[in-house]
Tab-separated table of C-alpha atoms in Angstrom:
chain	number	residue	atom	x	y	z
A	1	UNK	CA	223.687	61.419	101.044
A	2	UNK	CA	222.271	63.457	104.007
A	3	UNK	CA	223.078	66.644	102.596
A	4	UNK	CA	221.218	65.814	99.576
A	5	UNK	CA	218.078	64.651	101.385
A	6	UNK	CA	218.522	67.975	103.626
A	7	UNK	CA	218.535	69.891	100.376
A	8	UNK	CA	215.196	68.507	99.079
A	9	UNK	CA	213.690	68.870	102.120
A	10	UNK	CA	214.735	72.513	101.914
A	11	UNK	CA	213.796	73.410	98.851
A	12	UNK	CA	210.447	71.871	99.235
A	13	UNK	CA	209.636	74.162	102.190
A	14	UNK	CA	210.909	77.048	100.826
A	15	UNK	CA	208.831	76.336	97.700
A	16	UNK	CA	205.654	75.686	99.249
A	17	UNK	CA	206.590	79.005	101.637
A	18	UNK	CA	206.856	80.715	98.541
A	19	UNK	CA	203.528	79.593	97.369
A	20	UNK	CA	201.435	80.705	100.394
A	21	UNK	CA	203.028	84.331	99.508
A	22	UNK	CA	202.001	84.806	96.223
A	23	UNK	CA	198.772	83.143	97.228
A	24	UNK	CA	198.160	85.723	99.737
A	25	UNK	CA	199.617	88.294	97.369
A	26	UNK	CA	196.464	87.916	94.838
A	27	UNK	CA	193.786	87.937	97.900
A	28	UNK	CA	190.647	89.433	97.112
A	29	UNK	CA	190.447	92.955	98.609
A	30	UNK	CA	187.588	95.088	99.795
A	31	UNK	CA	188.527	98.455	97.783
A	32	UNK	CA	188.483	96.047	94.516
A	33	UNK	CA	185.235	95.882	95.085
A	34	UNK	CA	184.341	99.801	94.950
A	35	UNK	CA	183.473	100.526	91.267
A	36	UNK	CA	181.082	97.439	91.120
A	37	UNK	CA	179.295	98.976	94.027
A	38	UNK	CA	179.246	102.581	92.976
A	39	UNK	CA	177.976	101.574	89.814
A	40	UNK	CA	175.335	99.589	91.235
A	41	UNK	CA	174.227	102.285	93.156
A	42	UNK	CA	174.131	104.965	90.389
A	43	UNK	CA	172.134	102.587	88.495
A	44	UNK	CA	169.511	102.524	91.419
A	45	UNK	CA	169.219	105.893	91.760
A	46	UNK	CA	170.422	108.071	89.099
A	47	UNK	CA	169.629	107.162	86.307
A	48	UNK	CA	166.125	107.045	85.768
A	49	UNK	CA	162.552	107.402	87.788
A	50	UNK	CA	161.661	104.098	86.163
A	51	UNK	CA	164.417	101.775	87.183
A	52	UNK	CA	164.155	103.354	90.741
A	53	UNK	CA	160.830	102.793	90.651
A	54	UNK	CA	161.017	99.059	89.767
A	55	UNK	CA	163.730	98.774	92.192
A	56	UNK	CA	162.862	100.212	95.239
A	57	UNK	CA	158.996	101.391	94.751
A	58	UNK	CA	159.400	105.213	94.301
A	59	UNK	CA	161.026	107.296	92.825
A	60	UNK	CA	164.803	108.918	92.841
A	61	UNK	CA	163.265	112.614	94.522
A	62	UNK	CA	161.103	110.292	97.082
A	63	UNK	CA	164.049	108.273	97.725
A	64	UNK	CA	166.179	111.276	98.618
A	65	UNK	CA	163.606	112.650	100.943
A	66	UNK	CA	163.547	109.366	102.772
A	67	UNK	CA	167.186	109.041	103.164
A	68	UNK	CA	167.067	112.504	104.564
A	69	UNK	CA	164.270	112.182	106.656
A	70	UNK	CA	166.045	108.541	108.111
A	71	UNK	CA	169.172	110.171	108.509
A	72	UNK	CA	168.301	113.839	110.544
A	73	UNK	CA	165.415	112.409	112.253
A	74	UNK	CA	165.415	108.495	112.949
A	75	UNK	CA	169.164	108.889	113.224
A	76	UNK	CA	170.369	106.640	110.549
A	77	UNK	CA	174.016	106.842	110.677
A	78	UNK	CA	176.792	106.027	107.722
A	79	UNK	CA	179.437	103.862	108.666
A	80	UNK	CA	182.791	103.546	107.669
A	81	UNK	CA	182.016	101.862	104.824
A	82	UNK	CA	178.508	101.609	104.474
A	83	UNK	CA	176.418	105.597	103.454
A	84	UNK	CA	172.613	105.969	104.420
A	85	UNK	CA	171.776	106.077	100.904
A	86	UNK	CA	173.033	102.672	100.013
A	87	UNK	CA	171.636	101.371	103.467
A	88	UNK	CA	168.117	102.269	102.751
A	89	UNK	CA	168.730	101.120	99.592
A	90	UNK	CA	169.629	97.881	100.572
A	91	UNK	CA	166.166	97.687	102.755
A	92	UNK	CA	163.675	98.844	100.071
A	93	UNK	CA	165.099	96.229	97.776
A	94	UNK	CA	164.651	93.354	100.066
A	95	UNK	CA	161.180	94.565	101.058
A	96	UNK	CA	160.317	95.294	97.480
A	97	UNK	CA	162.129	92.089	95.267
A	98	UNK	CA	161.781	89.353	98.887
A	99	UNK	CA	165.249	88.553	97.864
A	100	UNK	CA	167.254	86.424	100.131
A	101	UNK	CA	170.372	87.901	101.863
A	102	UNK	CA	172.738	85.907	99.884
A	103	UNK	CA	171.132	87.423	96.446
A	104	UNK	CA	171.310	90.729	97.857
A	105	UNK	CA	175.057	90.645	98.678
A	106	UNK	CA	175.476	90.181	94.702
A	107	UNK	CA	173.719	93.060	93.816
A	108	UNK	CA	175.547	95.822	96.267
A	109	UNK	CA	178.574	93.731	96.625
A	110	UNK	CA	178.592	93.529	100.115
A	111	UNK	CA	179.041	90.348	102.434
A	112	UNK	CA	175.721	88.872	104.164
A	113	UNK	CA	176.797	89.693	107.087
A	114	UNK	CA	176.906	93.586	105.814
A	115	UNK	CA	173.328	92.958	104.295
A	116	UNK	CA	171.653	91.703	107.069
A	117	UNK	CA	173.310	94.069	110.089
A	118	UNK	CA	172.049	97.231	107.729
A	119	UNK	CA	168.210	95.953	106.859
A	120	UNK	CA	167.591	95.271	111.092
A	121	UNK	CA	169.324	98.506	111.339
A	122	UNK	CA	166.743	100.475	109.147
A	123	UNK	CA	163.820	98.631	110.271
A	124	UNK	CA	164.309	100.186	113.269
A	125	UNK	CA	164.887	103.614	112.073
A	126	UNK	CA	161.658	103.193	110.074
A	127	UNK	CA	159.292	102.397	113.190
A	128	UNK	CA	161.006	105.154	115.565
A	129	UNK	CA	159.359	107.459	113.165
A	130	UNK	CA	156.192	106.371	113.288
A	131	UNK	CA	154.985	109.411	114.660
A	132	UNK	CA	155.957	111.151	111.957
A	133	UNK	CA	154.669	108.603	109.224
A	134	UNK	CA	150.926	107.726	110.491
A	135	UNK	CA	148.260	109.907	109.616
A	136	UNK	CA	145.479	111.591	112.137
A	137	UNK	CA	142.452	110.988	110.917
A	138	UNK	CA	140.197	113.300	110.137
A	139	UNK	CA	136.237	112.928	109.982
A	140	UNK	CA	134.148	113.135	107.306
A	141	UNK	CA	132.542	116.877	107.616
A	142	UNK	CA	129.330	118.488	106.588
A	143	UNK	CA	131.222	120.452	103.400
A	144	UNK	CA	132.356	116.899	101.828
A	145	UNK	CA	131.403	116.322	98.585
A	146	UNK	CA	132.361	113.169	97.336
A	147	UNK	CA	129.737	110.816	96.219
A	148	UNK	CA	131.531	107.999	97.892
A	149	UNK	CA	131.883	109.292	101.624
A	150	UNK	CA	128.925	112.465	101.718
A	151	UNK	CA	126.483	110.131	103.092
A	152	UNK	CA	128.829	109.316	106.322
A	153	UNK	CA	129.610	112.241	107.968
A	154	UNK	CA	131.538	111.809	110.843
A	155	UNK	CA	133.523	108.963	109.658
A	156	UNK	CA	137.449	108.708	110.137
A	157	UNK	CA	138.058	105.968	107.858
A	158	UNK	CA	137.905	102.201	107.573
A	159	UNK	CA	139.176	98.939	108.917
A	160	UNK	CA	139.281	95.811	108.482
A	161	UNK	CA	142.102	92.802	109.020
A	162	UNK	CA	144.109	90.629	106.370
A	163	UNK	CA	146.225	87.447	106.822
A	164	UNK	CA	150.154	87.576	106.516
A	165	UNK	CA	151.812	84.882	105.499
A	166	UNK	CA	154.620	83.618	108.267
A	167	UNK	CA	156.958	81.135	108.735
A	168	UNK	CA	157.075	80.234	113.040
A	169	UNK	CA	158.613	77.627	114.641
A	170	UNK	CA	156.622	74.356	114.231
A	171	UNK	CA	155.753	74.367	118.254
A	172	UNK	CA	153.558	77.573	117.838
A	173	UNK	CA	152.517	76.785	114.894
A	174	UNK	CA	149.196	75.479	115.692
A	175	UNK	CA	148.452	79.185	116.941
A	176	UNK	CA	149.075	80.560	113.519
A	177	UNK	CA	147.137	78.309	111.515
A	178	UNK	CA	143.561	80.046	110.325
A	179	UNK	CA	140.718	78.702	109.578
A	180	UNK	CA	141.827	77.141	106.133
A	181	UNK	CA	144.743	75.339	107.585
A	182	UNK	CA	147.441	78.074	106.944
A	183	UNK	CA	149.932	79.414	108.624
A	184	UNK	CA	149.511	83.580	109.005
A	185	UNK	CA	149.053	86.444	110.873
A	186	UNK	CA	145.801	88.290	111.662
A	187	UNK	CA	146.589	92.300	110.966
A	188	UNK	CA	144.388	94.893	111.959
A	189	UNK	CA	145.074	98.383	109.627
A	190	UNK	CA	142.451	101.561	109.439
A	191	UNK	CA	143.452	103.701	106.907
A	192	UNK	CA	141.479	106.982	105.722
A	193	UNK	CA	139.892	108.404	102.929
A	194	UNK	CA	143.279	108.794	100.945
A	195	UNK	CA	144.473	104.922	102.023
A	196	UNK	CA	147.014	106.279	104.153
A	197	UNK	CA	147.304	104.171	106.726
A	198	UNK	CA	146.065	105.898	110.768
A	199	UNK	CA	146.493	102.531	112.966
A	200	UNK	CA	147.850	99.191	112.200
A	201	UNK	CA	148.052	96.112	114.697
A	202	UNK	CA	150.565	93.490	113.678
A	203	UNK	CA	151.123	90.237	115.981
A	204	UNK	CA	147.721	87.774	116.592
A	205	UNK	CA	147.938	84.748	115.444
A	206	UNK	CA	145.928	83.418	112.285
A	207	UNK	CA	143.482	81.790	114.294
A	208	UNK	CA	142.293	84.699	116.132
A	209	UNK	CA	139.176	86.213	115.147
A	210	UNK	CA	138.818	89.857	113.830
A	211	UNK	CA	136.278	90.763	116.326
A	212	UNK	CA	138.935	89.347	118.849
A	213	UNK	CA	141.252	91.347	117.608
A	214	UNK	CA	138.920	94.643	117.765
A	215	UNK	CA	138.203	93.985	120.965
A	216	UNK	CA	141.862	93.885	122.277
A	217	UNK	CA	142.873	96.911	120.377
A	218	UNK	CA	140.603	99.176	121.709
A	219	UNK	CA	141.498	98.067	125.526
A	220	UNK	CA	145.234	98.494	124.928
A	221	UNK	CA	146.461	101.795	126.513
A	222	UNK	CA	148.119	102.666	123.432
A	223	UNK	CA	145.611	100.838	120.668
A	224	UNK	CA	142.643	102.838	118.612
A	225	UNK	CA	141.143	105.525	119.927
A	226	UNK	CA	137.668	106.252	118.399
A	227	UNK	CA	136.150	109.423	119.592
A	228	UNK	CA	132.369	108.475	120.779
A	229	UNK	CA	131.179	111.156	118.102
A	230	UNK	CA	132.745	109.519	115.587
A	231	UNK	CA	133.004	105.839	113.909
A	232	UNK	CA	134.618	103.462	111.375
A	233	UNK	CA	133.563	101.357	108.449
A	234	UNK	CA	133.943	97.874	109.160
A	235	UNK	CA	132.473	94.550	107.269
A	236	UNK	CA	130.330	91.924	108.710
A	237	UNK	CA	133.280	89.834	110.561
A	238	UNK	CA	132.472	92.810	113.383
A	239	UNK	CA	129.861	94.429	115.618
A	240	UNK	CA	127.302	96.841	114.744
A	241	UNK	CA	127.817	99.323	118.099
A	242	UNK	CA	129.218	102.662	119.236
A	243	UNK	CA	132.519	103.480	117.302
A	244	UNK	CA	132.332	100.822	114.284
A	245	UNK	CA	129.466	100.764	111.880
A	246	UNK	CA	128.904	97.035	109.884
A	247	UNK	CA	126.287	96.358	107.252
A	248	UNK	CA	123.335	94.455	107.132
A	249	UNK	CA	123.876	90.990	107.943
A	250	UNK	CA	121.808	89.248	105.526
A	251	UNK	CA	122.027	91.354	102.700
A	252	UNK	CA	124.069	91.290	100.021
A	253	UNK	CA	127.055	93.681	100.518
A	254	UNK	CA	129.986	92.593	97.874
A	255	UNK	CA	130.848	95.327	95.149
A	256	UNK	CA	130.245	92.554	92.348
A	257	UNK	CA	126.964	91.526	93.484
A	258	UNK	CA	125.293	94.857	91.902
A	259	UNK	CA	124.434	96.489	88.479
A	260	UNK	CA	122.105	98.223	86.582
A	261	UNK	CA	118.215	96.887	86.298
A	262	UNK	CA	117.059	94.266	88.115
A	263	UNK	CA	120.046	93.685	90.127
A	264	UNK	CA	119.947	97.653	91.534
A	265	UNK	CA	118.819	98.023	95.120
A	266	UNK	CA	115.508	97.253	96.057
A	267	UNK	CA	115.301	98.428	99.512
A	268	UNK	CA	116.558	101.164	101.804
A	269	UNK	CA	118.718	98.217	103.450
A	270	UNK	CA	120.871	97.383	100.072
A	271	UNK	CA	121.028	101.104	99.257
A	272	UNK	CA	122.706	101.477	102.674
A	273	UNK	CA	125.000	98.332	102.293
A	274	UNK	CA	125.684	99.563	98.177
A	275	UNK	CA	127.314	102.866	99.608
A	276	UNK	CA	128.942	101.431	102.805
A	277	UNK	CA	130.522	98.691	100.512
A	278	UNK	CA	131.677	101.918	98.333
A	279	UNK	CA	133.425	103.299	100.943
A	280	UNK	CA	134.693	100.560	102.791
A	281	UNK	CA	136.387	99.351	99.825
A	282	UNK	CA	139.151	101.895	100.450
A	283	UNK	CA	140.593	99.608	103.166
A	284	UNK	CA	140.272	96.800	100.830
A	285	UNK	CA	142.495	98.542	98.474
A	286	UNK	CA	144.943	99.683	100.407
A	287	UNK	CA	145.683	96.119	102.024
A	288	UNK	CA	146.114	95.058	98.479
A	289	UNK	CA	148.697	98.105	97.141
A	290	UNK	CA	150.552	97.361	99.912
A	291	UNK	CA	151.072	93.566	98.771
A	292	UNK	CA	151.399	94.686	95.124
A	293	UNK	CA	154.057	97.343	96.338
A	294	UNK	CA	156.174	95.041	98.557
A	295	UNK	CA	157.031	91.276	97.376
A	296	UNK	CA	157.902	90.232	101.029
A	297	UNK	CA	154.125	90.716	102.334
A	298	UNK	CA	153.165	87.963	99.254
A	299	UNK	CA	154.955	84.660	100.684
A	300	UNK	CA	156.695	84.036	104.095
A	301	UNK	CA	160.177	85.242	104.769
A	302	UNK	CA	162.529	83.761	107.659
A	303	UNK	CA	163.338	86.384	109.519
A	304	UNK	CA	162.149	85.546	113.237
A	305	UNK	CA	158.186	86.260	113.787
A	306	UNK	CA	159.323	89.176	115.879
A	307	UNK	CA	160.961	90.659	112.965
A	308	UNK	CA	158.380	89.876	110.798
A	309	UNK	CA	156.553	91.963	112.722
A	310	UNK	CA	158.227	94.818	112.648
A	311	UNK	CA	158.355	94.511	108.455
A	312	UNK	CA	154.656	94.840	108.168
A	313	UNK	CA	154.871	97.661	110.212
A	314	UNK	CA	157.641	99.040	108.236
A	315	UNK	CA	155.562	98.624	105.046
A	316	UNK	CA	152.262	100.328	105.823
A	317	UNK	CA	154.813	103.552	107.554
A	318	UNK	CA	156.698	103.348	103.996
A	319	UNK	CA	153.667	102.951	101.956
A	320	UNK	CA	152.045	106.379	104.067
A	321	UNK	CA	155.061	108.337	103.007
A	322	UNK	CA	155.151	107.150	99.209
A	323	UNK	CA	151.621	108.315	98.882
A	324	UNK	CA	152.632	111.265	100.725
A	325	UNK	CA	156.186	112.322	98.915
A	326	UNK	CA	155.258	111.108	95.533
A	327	UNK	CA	152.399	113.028	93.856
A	328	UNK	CA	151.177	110.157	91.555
A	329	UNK	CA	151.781	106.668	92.791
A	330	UNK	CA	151.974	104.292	89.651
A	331	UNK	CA	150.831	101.457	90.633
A	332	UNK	CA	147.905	102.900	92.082
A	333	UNK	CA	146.087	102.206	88.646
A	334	UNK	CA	146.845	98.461	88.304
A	335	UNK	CA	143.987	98.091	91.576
A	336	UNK	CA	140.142	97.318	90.641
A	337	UNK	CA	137.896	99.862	92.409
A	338	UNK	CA	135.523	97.255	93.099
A	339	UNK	CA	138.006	94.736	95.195
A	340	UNK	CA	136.306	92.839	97.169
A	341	UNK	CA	146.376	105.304	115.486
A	342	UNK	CA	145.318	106.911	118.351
A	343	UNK	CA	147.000	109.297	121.368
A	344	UNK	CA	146.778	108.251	124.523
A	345	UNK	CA	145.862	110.534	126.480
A	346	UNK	CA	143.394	111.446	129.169
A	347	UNK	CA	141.905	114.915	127.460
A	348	UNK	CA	140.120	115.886	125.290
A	349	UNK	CA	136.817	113.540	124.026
A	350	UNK	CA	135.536	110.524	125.322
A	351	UNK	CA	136.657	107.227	123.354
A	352	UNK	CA	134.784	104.088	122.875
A	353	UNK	CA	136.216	101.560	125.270
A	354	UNK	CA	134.300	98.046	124.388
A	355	UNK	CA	132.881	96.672	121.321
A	356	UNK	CA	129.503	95.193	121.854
A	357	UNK	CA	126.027	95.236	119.924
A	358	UNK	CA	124.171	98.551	120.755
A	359	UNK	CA	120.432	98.876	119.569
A	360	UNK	CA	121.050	102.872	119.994
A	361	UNK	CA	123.499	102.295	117.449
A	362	UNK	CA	121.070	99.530	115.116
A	363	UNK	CA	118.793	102.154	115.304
A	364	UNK	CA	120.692	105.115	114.232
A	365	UNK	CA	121.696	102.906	111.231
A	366	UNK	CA	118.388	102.469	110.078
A	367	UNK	CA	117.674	106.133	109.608
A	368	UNK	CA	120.767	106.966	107.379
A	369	UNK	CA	119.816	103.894	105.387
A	370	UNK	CA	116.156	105.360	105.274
A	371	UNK	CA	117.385	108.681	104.657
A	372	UNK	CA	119.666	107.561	102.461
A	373	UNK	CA	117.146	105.658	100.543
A	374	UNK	CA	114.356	109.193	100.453
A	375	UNK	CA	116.621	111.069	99.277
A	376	UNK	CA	115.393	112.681	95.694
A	377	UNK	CA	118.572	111.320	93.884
A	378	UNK	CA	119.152	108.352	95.072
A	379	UNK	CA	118.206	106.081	92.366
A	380	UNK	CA	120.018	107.791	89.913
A	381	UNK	CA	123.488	107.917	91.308
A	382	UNK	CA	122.939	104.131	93.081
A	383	UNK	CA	125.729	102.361	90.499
């Protein structure tokens, strides 16, 4: 009887023993998952300019040129099993499809773990080249010729701030809450001419204002440095003085609030506010390509705010060098026209280090809207 029950009790173990072996026998293994990822990849990248495109927001020549400029410059470096190419690629698509970790890891394969070590990884890469990425600007000289900016020579460009949504811990959130109740951040970009992006600010909280944010930005030792011979294009959330040049207050000054006939300018005043809006515009347009281009700057993400951070930054750098490496940028087109950073250094010219109301400045405004408004052709080129 003993020996029976001592060979049941064998045979059990040895049976279950047996079954942990084969279970461990038909474990998933990493290099199973190779082909899936290899194929992913080649469908990212070469195949076509239009899935790449749709994918990761430019195009497969762009794309190279990015991985080699991450990789021999910022010092992006392949692991084991991870290249540079599919790292970056891993980044643009989270910026560009705001896909969650755990969706990504589908797509390459990869564990979340994998996805989220690489994207911190190339954020990182991305802002060490930031001298490299932003754009100097350059002012608006006598020779110019465009309709749009030959009335403000001397100009580097325009600014203005826009409100990223954020997710923060609900103890700071107060701070972040704007004037409409929601929860953002208060950016500060100046792009030029070409919307290529020369200074942005990421980090005040929504409820700062943008004149509060001006006026910290040009104090910082390494914040905007505008030459006093020079200025910007700002709206009416900021002071008319040395450096930054606002419209009328008072006066209409929206794109859509013109047309032909009666609605034309009547006075030297919405002339001068017509044209500035013209020009100004530019910043308006490039704060909205650079939410059409990247999905993650439309809704909150949660990544830490510090983080966040760092991604806007991110986008405007990788939105400059799209513009820059791509000579067409689709989705350039799908914009209205009418939608409504410095050295620091010691040499060279003398840069405007306050914001306030200057009546110097007020008055210098009214001549170029005077002049502006005698000129022979002015009425006929006004819309």
């Amino acid at each position: 009887m003993f020996s029976a029950i001592y060979c049941m009790l064998f045979m059990d173990r040895r049976r279950r023993r047996c079954h942990r072996t084969n279970f461990a026998r038909q474990a998933y293994r990493l290099v199973d998952r190779l082909p899936d990822q290899i194929k992913h990849m080649r469908d990212l990248i070469n195949i076509s300019d239009t899935d790449c495109i749709a994918q990761l927001r430019m195009d497969r020549n762009a794309f190279g040129r990015l991985c080699y400029l991450l990789e021999n410059i910022g010092g992006l470096v392949r692991t084991r099993n991870v290249p540079t190419t599919e790292q970056v690629a891993i980044f643009l698509t989270v910026l560009a499809q705001h896909k969650k970790n755990r969706v990504v890891k589908f797509d390459f394969k990869r564990s979340v773990y994998t996805i989220s070590k690489h994207f911190n990884i190339v954020v990182q890469v991305v802002l060490r080249l930031h001298y490299i990425l932003l754009v100097d600007p350059k002012p608006v000289d006598e020779t110019c010729t465009d309709d749009t900016w030959k009335w403000f020579k001397g100009c580097l460009g325009a600014l203005d701030g826009t409100y990223i949504d954020v997710r923060v811990l609900l103890s700071v959130k107060a701070r972040y809450r704007n004037r409409k109740g929601d929860v953002f951040l208060n950016v500060l970009g100046v792009c030029d001419p070409s919307m290529k992006y020369t200074f942005v600010l990421s980090g005040w909280e929504g409820s700062a204002a943008d004149s509060r944010v001006l006026r910290d930005v040009v104090t910082r030792p390494n914040g905007l440095r505008v030459p006093t011979s020079n200025y910007y294009l700002c709206d009416c959330g900021y002071t008319n003085g040395p450096g930054f040049l606002a419209p009328y207050r008072g006066v209409r000054y929206h794109l859509d609030e013109w047309s032909s006939g009666r609605a034309a300018p009547q006075n030297h005043m919405e002339l001068f506010n017509l044209r500035h809006a013209k020009a100004r515009n530019i910043i308006e347009r490039s704060w909205c390509l650079l939410k059409y281009r990247w999905a993650i700057l439309r809704s909150n993400s949660w990544y830490p705010i510090k983080t966040q951070n760092c991604i806007i930054m991110a986008c405007c750098l990788l939105h400059n060098f799209i513009r820059t490496a791509m000579p067409v940028d689709p989705l350039e087109d799908d914009i209205p026209e009418d939608i409504g950073g410095g050295h620091n250094t010691d040499d060279g010219p003398d840069f405007v280090d306050q914001v306030e109301t200057s009546q110097i400045w007020t008055t210098w405004r009214d001549t170029l809207a005077i002049s502006m408004y005698n000129d022979g052709a002015a009425i006929l080129d006004i819309i």
